[in-house]
Coordinates of C-alpha atoms (C1' of nucleotides) in Angstrom, one line a residue:
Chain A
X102 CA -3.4 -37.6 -9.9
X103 CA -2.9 -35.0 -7.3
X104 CA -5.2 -31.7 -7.3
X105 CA -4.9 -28.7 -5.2
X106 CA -7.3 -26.3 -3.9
X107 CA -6.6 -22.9 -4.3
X108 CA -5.5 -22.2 -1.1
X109 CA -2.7 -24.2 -1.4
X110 CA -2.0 -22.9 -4.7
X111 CA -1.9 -19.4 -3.2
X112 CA 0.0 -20.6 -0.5
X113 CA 2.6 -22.4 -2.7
X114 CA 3.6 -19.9 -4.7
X115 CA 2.7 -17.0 -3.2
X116 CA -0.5 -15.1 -4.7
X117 CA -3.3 -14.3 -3.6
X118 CA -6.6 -16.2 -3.4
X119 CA -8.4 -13.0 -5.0
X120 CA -5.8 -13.7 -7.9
X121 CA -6.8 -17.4 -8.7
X122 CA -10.6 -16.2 -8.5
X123 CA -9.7 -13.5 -10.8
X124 CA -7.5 -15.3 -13.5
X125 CA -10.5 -18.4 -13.4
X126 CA -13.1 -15.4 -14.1
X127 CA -10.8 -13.5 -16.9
X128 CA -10.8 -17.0 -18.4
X129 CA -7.1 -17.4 -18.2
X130 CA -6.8 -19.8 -16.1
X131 CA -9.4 -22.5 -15.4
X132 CA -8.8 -24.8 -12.7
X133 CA -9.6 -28.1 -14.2
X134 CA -12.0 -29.4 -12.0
X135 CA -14.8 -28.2 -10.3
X136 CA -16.3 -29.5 -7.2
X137 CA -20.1 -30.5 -7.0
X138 CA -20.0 -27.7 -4.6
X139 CA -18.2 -25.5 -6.2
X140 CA -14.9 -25.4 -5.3
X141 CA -11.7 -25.4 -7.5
X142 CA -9.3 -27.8 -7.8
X143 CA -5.6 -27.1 -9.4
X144 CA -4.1 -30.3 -11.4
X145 CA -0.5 -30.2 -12.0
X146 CA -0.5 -29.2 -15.8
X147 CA -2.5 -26.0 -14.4
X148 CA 0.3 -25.4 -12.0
X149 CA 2.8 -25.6 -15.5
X150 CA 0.2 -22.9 -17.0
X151 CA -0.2 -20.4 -13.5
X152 CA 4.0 -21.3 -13.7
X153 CA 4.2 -19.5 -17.3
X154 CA 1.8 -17.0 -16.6
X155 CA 3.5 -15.6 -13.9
X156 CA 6.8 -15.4 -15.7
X157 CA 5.0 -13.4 -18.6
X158 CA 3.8 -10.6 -16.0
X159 CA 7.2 -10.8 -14.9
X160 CA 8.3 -9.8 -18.4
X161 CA 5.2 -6.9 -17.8
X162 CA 2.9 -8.0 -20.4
X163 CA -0.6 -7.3 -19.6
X164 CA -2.6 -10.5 -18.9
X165 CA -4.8 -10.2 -21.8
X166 CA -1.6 -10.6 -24.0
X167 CA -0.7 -13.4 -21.8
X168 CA -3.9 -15.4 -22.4
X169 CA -3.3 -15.1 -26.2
X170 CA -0.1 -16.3 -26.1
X171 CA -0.2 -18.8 -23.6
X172 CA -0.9 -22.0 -25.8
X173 CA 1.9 -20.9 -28.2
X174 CA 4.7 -21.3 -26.0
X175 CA 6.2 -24.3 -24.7
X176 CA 6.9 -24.0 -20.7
X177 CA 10.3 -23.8 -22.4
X178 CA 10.4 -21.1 -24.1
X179 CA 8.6 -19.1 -21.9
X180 CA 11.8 -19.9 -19.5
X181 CA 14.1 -19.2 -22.3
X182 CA 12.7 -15.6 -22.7
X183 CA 12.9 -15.2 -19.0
X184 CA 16.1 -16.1 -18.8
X185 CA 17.4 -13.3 -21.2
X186 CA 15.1 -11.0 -19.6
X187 CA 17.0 -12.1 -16.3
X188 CA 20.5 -11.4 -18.1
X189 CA 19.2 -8.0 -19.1
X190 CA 18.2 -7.1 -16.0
X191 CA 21.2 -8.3 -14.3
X192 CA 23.7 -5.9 -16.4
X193 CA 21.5 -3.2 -15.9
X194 CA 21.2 -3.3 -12.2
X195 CA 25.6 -3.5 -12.4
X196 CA 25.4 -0.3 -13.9
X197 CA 22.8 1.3 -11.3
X198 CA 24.9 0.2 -8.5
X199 CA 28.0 1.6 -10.0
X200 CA 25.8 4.7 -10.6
X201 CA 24.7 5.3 -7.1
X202 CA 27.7 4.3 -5.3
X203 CA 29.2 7.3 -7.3
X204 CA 26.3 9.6 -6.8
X205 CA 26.5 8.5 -2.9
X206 CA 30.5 9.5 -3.3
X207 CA 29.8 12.3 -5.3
X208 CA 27.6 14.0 -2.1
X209 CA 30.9 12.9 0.4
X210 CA 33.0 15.2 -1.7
X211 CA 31.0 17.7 -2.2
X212 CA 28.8 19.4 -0.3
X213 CA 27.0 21.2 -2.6
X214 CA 26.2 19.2 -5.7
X215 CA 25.0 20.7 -8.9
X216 CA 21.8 19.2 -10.7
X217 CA 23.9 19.1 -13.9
X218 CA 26.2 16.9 -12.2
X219 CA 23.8 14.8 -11.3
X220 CA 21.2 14.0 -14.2
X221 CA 24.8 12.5 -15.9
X222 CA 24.3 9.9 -13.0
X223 CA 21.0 9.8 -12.3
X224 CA 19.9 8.2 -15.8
X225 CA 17.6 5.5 -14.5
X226 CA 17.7 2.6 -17.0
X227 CA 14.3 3.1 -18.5
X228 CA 11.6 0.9 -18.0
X229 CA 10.8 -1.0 -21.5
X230 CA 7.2 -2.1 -20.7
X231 CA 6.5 -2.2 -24.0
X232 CA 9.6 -3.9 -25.5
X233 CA 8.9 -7.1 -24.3
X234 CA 8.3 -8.4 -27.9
X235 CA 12.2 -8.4 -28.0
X236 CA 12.9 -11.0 -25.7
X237 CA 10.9 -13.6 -28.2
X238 CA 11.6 -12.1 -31.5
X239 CA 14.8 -13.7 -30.7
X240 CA 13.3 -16.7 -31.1
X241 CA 10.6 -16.3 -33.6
X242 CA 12.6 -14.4 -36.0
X243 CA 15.8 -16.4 -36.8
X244 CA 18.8 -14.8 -34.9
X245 CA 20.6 -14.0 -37.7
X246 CA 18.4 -12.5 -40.3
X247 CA 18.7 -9.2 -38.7
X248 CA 21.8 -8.7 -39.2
X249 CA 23.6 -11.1 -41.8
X250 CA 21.6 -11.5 -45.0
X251 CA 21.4 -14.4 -47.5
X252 CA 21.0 -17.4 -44.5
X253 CA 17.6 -19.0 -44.6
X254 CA 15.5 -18.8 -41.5
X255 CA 15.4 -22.4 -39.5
X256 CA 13.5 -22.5 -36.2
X257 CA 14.9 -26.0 -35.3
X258 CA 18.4 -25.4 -36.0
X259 CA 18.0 -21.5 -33.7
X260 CA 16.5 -23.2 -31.2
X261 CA 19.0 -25.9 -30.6
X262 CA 22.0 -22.8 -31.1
X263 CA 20.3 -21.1 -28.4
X264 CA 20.1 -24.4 -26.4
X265 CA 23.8 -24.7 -26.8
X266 CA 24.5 -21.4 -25.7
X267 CA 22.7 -21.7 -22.3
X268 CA 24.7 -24.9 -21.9
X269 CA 27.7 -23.0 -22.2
X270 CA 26.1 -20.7 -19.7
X271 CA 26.0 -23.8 -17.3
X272 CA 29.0 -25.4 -17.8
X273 CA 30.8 -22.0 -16.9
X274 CA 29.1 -21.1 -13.5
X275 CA 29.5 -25.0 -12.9
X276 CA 33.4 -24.5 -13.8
X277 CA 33.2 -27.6 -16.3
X278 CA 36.4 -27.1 -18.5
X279 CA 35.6 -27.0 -22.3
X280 CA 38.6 -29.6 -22.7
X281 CA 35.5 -32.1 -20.8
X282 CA 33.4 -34.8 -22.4
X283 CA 31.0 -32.3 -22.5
X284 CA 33.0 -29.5 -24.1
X285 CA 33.3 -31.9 -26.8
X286 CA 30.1 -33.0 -27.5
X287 CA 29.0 -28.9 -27.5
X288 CA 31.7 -28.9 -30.1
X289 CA 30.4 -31.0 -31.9
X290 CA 27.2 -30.2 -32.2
X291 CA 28.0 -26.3 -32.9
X292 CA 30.4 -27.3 -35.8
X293 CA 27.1 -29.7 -37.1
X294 CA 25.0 -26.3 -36.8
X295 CA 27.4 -23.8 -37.8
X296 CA 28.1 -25.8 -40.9
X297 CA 24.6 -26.2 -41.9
X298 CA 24.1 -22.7 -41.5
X299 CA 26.7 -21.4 -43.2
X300 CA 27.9 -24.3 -45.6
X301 CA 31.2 -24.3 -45.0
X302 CA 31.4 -20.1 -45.6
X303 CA 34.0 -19.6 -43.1
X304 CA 34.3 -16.4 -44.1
X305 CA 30.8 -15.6 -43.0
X306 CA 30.8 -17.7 -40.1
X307 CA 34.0 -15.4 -39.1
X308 CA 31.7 -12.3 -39.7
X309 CA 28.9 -13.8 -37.4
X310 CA 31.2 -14.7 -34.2
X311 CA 32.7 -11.0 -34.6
X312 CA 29.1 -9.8 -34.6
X313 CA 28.2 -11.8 -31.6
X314 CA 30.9 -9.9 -29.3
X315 CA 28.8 -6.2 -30.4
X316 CA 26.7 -5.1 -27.7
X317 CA 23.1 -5.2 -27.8
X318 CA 22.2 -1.8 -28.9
X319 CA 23.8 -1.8 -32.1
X320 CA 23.0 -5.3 -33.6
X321 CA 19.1 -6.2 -32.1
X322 CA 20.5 -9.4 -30.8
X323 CA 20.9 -9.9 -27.0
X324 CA 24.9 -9.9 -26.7
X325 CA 27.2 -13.1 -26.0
X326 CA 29.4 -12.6 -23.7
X327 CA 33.5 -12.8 -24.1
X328 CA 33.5 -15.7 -21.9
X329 CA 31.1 -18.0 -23.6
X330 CA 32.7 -17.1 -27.1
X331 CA 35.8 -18.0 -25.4
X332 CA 34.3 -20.8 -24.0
X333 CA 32.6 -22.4 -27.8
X334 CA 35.8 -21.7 -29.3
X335 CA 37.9 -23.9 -26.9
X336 CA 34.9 -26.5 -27.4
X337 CA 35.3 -26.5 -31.1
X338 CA 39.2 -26.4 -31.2
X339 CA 39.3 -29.7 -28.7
X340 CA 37.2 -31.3 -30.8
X341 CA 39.2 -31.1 -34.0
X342 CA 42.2 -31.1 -32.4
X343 CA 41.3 -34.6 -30.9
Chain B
X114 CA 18.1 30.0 -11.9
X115 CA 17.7 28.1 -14.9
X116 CA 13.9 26.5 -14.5
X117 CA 12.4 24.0 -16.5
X118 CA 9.0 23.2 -18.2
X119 CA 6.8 20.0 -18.3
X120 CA 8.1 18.9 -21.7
X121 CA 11.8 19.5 -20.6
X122 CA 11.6 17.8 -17.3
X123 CA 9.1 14.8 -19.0
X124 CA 11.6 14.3 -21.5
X125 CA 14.7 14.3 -19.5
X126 CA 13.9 12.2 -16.9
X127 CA 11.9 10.1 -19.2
X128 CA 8.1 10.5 -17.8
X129 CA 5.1 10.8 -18.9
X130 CA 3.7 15.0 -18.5
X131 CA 0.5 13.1 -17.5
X132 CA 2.2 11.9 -14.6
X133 CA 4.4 15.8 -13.9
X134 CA 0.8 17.0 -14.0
X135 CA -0.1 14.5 -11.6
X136 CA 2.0 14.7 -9.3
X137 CA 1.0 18.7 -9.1
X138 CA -2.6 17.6 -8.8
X139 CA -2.3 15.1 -5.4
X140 CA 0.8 17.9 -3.9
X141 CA 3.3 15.7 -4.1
X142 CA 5.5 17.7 -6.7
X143 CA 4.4 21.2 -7.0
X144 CA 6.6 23.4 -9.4
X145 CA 8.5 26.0 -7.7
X146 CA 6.5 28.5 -10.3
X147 CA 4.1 29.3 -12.3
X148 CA 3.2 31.4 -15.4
X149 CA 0.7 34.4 -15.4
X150 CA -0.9 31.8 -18.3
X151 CA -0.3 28.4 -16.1
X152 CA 2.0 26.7 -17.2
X153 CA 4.7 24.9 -14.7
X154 CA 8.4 25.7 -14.5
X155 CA 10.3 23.3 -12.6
X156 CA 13.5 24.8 -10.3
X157 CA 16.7 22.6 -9.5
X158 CA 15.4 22.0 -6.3
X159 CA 12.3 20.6 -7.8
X160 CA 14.0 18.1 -10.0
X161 CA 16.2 16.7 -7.3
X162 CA 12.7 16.3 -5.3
X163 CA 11.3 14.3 -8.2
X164 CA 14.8 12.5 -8.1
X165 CA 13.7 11.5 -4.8
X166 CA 10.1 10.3 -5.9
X167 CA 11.4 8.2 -8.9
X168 CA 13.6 6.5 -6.5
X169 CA 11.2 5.9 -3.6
X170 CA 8.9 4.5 -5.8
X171 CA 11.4 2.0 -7.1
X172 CA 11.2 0.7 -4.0
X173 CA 7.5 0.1 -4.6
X174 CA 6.3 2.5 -1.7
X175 CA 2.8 4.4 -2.7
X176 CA 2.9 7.8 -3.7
X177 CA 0.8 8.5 -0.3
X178 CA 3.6 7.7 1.5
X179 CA 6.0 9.6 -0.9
X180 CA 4.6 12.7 0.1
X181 CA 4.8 12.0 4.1
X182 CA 8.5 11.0 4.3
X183 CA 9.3 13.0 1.2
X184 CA 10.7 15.8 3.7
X185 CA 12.4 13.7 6.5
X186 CA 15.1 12.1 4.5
X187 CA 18.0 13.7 2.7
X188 CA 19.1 13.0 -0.7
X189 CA 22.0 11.0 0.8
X190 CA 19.7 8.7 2.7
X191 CA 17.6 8.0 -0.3
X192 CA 20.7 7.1 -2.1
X193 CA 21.4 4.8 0.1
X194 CA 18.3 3.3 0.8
X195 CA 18.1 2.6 -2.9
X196 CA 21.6 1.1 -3.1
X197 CA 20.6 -1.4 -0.5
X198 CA 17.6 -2.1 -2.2
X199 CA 19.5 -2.6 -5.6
X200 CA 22.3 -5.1 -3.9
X201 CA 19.7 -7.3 -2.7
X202 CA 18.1 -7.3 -6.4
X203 CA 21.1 -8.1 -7.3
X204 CA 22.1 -10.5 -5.4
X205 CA 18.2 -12.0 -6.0
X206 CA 18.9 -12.3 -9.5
X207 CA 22.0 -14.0 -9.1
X208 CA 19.9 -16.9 -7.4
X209 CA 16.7 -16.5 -9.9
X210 CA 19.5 -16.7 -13.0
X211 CA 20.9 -19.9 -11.9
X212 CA 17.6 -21.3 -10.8
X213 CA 16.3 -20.6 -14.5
X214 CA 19.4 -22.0 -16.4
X215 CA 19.0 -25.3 -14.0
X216 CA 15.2 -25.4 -15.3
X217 CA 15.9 -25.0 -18.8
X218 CA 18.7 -27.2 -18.5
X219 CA 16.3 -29.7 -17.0
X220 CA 14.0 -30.0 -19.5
X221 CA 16.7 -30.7 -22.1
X222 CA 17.8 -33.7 -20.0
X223 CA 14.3 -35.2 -18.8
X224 CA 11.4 -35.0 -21.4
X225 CA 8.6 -35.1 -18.9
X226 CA 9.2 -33.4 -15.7
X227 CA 7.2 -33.6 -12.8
X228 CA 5.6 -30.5 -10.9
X229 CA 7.4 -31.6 -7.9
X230 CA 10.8 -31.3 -9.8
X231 CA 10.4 -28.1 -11.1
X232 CA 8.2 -26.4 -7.9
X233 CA 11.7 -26.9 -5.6
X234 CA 13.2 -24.5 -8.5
X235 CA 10.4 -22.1 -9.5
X236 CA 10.4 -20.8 -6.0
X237 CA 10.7 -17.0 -7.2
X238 CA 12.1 -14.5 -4.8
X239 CA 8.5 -13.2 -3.2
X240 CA 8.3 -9.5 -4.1
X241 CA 8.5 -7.4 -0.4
X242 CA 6.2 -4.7 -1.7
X243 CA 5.6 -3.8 2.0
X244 CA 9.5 -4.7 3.4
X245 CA 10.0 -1.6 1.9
X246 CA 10.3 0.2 5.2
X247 CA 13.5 -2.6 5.8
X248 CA 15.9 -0.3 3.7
X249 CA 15.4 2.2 6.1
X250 CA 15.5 0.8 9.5
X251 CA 18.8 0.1 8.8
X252 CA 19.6 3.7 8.6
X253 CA 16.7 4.6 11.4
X254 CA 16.8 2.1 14.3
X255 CA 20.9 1.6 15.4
X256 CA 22.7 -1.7 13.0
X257 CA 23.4 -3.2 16.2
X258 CA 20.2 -3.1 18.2
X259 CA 18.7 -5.9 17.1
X260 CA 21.6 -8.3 17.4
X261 CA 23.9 -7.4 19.9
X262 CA 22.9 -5.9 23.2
X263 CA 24.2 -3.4 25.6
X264 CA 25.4 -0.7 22.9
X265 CA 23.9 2.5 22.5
X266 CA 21.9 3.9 19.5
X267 CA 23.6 6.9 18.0
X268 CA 22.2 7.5 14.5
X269 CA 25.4 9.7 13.8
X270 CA 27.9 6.8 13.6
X271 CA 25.8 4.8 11.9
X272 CA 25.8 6.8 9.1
X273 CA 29.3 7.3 9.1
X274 CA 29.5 3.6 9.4
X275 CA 26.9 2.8 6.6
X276 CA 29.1 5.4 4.4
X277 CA 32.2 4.0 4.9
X278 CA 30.9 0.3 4.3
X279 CA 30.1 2.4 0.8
X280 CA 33.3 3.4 0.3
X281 CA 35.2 0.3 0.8
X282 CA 32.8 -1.4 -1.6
X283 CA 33.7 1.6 -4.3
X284 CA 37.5 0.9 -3.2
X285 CA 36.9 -2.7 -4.3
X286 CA 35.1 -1.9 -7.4
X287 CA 37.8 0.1 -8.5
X288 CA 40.7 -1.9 -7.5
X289 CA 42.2 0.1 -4.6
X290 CA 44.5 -1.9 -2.1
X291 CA 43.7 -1.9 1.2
X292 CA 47.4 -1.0 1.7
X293 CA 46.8 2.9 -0.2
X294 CA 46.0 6.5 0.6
X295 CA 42.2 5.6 1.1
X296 CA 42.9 2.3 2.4
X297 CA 44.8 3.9 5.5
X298 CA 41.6 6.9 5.8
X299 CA 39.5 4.1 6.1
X300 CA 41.2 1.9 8.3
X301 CA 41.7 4.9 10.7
X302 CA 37.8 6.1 10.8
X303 CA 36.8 2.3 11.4
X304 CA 39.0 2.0 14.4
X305 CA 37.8 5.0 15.8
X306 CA 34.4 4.4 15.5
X307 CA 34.7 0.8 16.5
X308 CA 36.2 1.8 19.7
X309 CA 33.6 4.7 20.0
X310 CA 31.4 1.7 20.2
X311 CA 32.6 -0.7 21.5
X312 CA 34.6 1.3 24.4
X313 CA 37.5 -1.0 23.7
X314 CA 36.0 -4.7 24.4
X315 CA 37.2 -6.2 21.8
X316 CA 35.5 -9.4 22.6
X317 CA 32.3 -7.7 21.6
X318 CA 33.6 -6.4 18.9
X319 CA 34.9 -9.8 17.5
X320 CA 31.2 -11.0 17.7
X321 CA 30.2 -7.9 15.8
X322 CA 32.5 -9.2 13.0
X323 CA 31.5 -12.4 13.1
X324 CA 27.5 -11.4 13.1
X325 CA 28.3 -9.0 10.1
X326 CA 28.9 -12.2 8.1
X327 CA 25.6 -14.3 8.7
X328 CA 22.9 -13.9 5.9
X329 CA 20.2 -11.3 6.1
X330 CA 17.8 -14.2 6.9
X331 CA 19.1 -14.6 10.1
X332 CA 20.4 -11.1 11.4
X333 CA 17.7 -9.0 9.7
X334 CA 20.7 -7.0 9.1
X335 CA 22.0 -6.4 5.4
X336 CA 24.7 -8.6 4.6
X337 CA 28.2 -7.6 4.8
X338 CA 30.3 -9.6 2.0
X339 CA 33.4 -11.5 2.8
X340 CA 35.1 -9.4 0.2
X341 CA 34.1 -5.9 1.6
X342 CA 35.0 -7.6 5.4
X343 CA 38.7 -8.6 4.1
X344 CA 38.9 -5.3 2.8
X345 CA 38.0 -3.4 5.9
X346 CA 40.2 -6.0 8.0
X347 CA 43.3 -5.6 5.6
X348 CA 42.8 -1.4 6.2
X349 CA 42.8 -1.4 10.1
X350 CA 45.7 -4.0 10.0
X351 CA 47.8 -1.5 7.6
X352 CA 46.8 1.2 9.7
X353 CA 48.3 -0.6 12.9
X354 CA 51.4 -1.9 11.5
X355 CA 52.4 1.7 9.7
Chain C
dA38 C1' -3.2 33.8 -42.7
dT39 C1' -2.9 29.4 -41.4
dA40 C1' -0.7 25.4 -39.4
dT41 C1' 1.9 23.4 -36.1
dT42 C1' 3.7 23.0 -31.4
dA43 C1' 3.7 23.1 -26.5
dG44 C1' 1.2 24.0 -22.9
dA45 C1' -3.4 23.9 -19.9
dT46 C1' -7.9 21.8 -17.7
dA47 C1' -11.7 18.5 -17.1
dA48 C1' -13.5 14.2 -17.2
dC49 C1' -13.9 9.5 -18.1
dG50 C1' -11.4 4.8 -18.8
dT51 C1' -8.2 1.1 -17.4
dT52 C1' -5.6 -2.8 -15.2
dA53 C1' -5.2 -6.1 -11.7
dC54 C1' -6.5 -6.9 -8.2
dG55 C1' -8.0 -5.5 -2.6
dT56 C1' -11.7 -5.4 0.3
dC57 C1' -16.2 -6.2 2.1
dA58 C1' -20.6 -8.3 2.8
dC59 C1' -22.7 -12.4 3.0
dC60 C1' -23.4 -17.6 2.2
dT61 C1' -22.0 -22.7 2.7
dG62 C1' -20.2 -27.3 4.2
dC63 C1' -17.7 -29.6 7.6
dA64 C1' -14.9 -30.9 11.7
dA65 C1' -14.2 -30.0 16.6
dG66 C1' -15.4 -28.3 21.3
dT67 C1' -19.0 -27.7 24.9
Chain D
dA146 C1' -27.9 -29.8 19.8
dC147 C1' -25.5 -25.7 19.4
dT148 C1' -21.9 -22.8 18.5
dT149 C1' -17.4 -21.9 16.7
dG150 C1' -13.9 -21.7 13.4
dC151 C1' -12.1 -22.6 9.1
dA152 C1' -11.7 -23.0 4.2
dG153 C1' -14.1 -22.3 0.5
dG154 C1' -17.6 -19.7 -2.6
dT155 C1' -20.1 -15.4 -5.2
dG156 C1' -21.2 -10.6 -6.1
dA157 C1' -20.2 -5.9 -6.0
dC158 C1' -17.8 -1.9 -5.1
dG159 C1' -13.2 0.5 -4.2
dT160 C1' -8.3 1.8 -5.5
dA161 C1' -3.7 3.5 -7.4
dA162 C1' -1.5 5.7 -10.9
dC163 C1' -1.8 7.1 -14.4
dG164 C1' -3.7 6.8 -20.0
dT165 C1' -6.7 8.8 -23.1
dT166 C1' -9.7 12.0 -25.2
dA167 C1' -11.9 16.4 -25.9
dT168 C1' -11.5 21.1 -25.9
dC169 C1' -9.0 25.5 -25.2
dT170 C1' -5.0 29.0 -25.5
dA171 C1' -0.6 31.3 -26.7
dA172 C1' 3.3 31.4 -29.4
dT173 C1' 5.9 30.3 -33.3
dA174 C1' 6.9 28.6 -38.3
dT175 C1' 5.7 28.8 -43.0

DNA sequence: ATATTAGATAACGTTACGTCACCTGCAAGT
DNA sequence: ACTTGCAGGTGACGTAACGTTATCTAATAT
């Protein structure tokens, strides 16, 4: 079993050695052996644990939350939430650019430019330091309760929906057709889920796909893009079509 | 001259007043007025100046520093330092998004996955919290410098250049052809300032071209896309053959 | 007349480390 | 045998950019 010391920790993935010291002496992370002198020696399922701590401070939580937390999430999980925070992140920075090229434009055209004008433009999206809750609620609370009642909460089944989705995700930016062997057998497996959720209700499994397509902001849930509803439906219709 | 107080300026801009009053305290904001009683009333002028600050320290640079270049760079420049600094987010979340789905997606396939597996993927993009100065050199020391010898540094048509790199990258965004009102504008300022530089060796300036398209990695220089290069070629093509 | 609101100052608290002083074991050069 | 350099260690204090709390004032709403 391969241990490292904590300079090659550092090293590796790019922190400090003050930061290792520190995490060790906050007791959040411990390396898991200890030298007769002293010294500290990293084991590969403490590499996992630095790994999902320094996702979390990516998501800004403070690293007291973090070492609360840290045992209750699977290495998983935590990559799941960072994903969507990823996503998030991504749309907004599309808007900023959009926003500055125009504000960069706006200052060719005119010479004299108005604050009014401006502060339309200049709306920073806001930093949501505190909202990182959201990007797990997603996954603690079931997806749909929020928004269609009467449909029991299942952690199993959400997780393995939200697995399917980020498979779509995949299969899209890989450009694998959903008319594949693995279209179907995502077909297949959302029909199984979407059937146990709904029990054959396709009246309210209509509802859900239409409230998939909303945008963030109105319905709680992080948004599903055109493209990967697109994408399920074509899996779904080549299954039964088969 | 409308002016503002703490609570309007906190509000719209979405700060804390804790951090308006701040700013007063360490002279890096300083309202433009004051009450008989105190209290701070914020001009126009002030709130582009605080415009500036929110977007300098985006780019992670310490108020300390804030205050010493605050003066020396225009609006405009800001802008564009910042819109720099946002594509190469950008494009660094493109990377960290795939790199994430590929991790989720290989814990789903392989139930116990080796450190050594995952480390090739974790690599996160190291945060350049003192590259910060890179967004500006661009702007500060001549694009070509660096790369290409022999040419003169003439800060003037670089920012002419730099602006109409902008613009073609709006042109694209909005779906103007090449072959259009703008298009032709463009074309025409590129082929005078090529020349301008290049003094008509167009062996050079093939080079240039070609450099333009390497990664940042290697050039130091901030990518040009293949897309935005197309764009600019198609223009100073429809100029010549009008 | 009182309560609420929006502003002010002053001073101490906080997070996540950076930095500094000083100590230790070990391998290599002189 | 001695120094040098390096990789590691432990305090302990320093720092940036505010958050928080206590206390005060002036103006407005009820």
């Amino acid at each position: 079993m391969k241990r490292w010391t904590t300079g090659e920790v550092a090293k590796q993935r790019d922190i400090s050695i003050r930061t290792l010291r520190y995490y060790d002496q906050i007791n959040l992370l411990t390396p898991s052996y200890r030298d007769d002198k002293g010294k500290r020696y990293y084991s590969e399922e403490d590499l996992f644990t630095l790994e999902k701590i320094i996702i979390l401070k990516s998501l800004s939580l403070p690293l007291e939350n973090i070492r609360i937390i840290l045992d209750k999430l699977s290495y998983k999980q935590i990559l799941i939430s960072h994903y969507n925070y990823l996503q998030e992140q991504h749309s907004k920075l599309e808007t900023s650019i959009l926003n500055t090229a125009s504000l960069i434009n706006m200052i060719d055209l005119e010479d004299t430019l108005s604050w009014e004008s401006v502060s339309k433009l200049a709306k920073r999206p806001k930093d949501e330091s505190k909202k990182w809750l959201d990007y797990f609620q997603e996954e603690e609370k079931n997806i749909l309760l929020s928004t269609i009642p009467n449909i029991s909460n299942n952690d199993e089944t959400t997780q393995q929906y939200i697995s399917l989705l980020r498979k779509i995700e995949w299969c899209i930016k890989h450009k694998i057709s959903p008319e594949s062997e693995e279209g179907s057998q995502i077909g297949t497996s959302l029909i199984e889920i979407t059937n146990s959720h709904f029990q054959g209700d396709s009246d309210l499994m209509e509802k859900f796909w239409e409230v998939r397509k909303l945008p963030a902001e109105e319905t709680g849930l992080y948004p599903i893009s055109e493209e990967v509803l697109e994408f399920a439906e074509r899996c779904m219709a080549y299954v039964t079509t088969e």
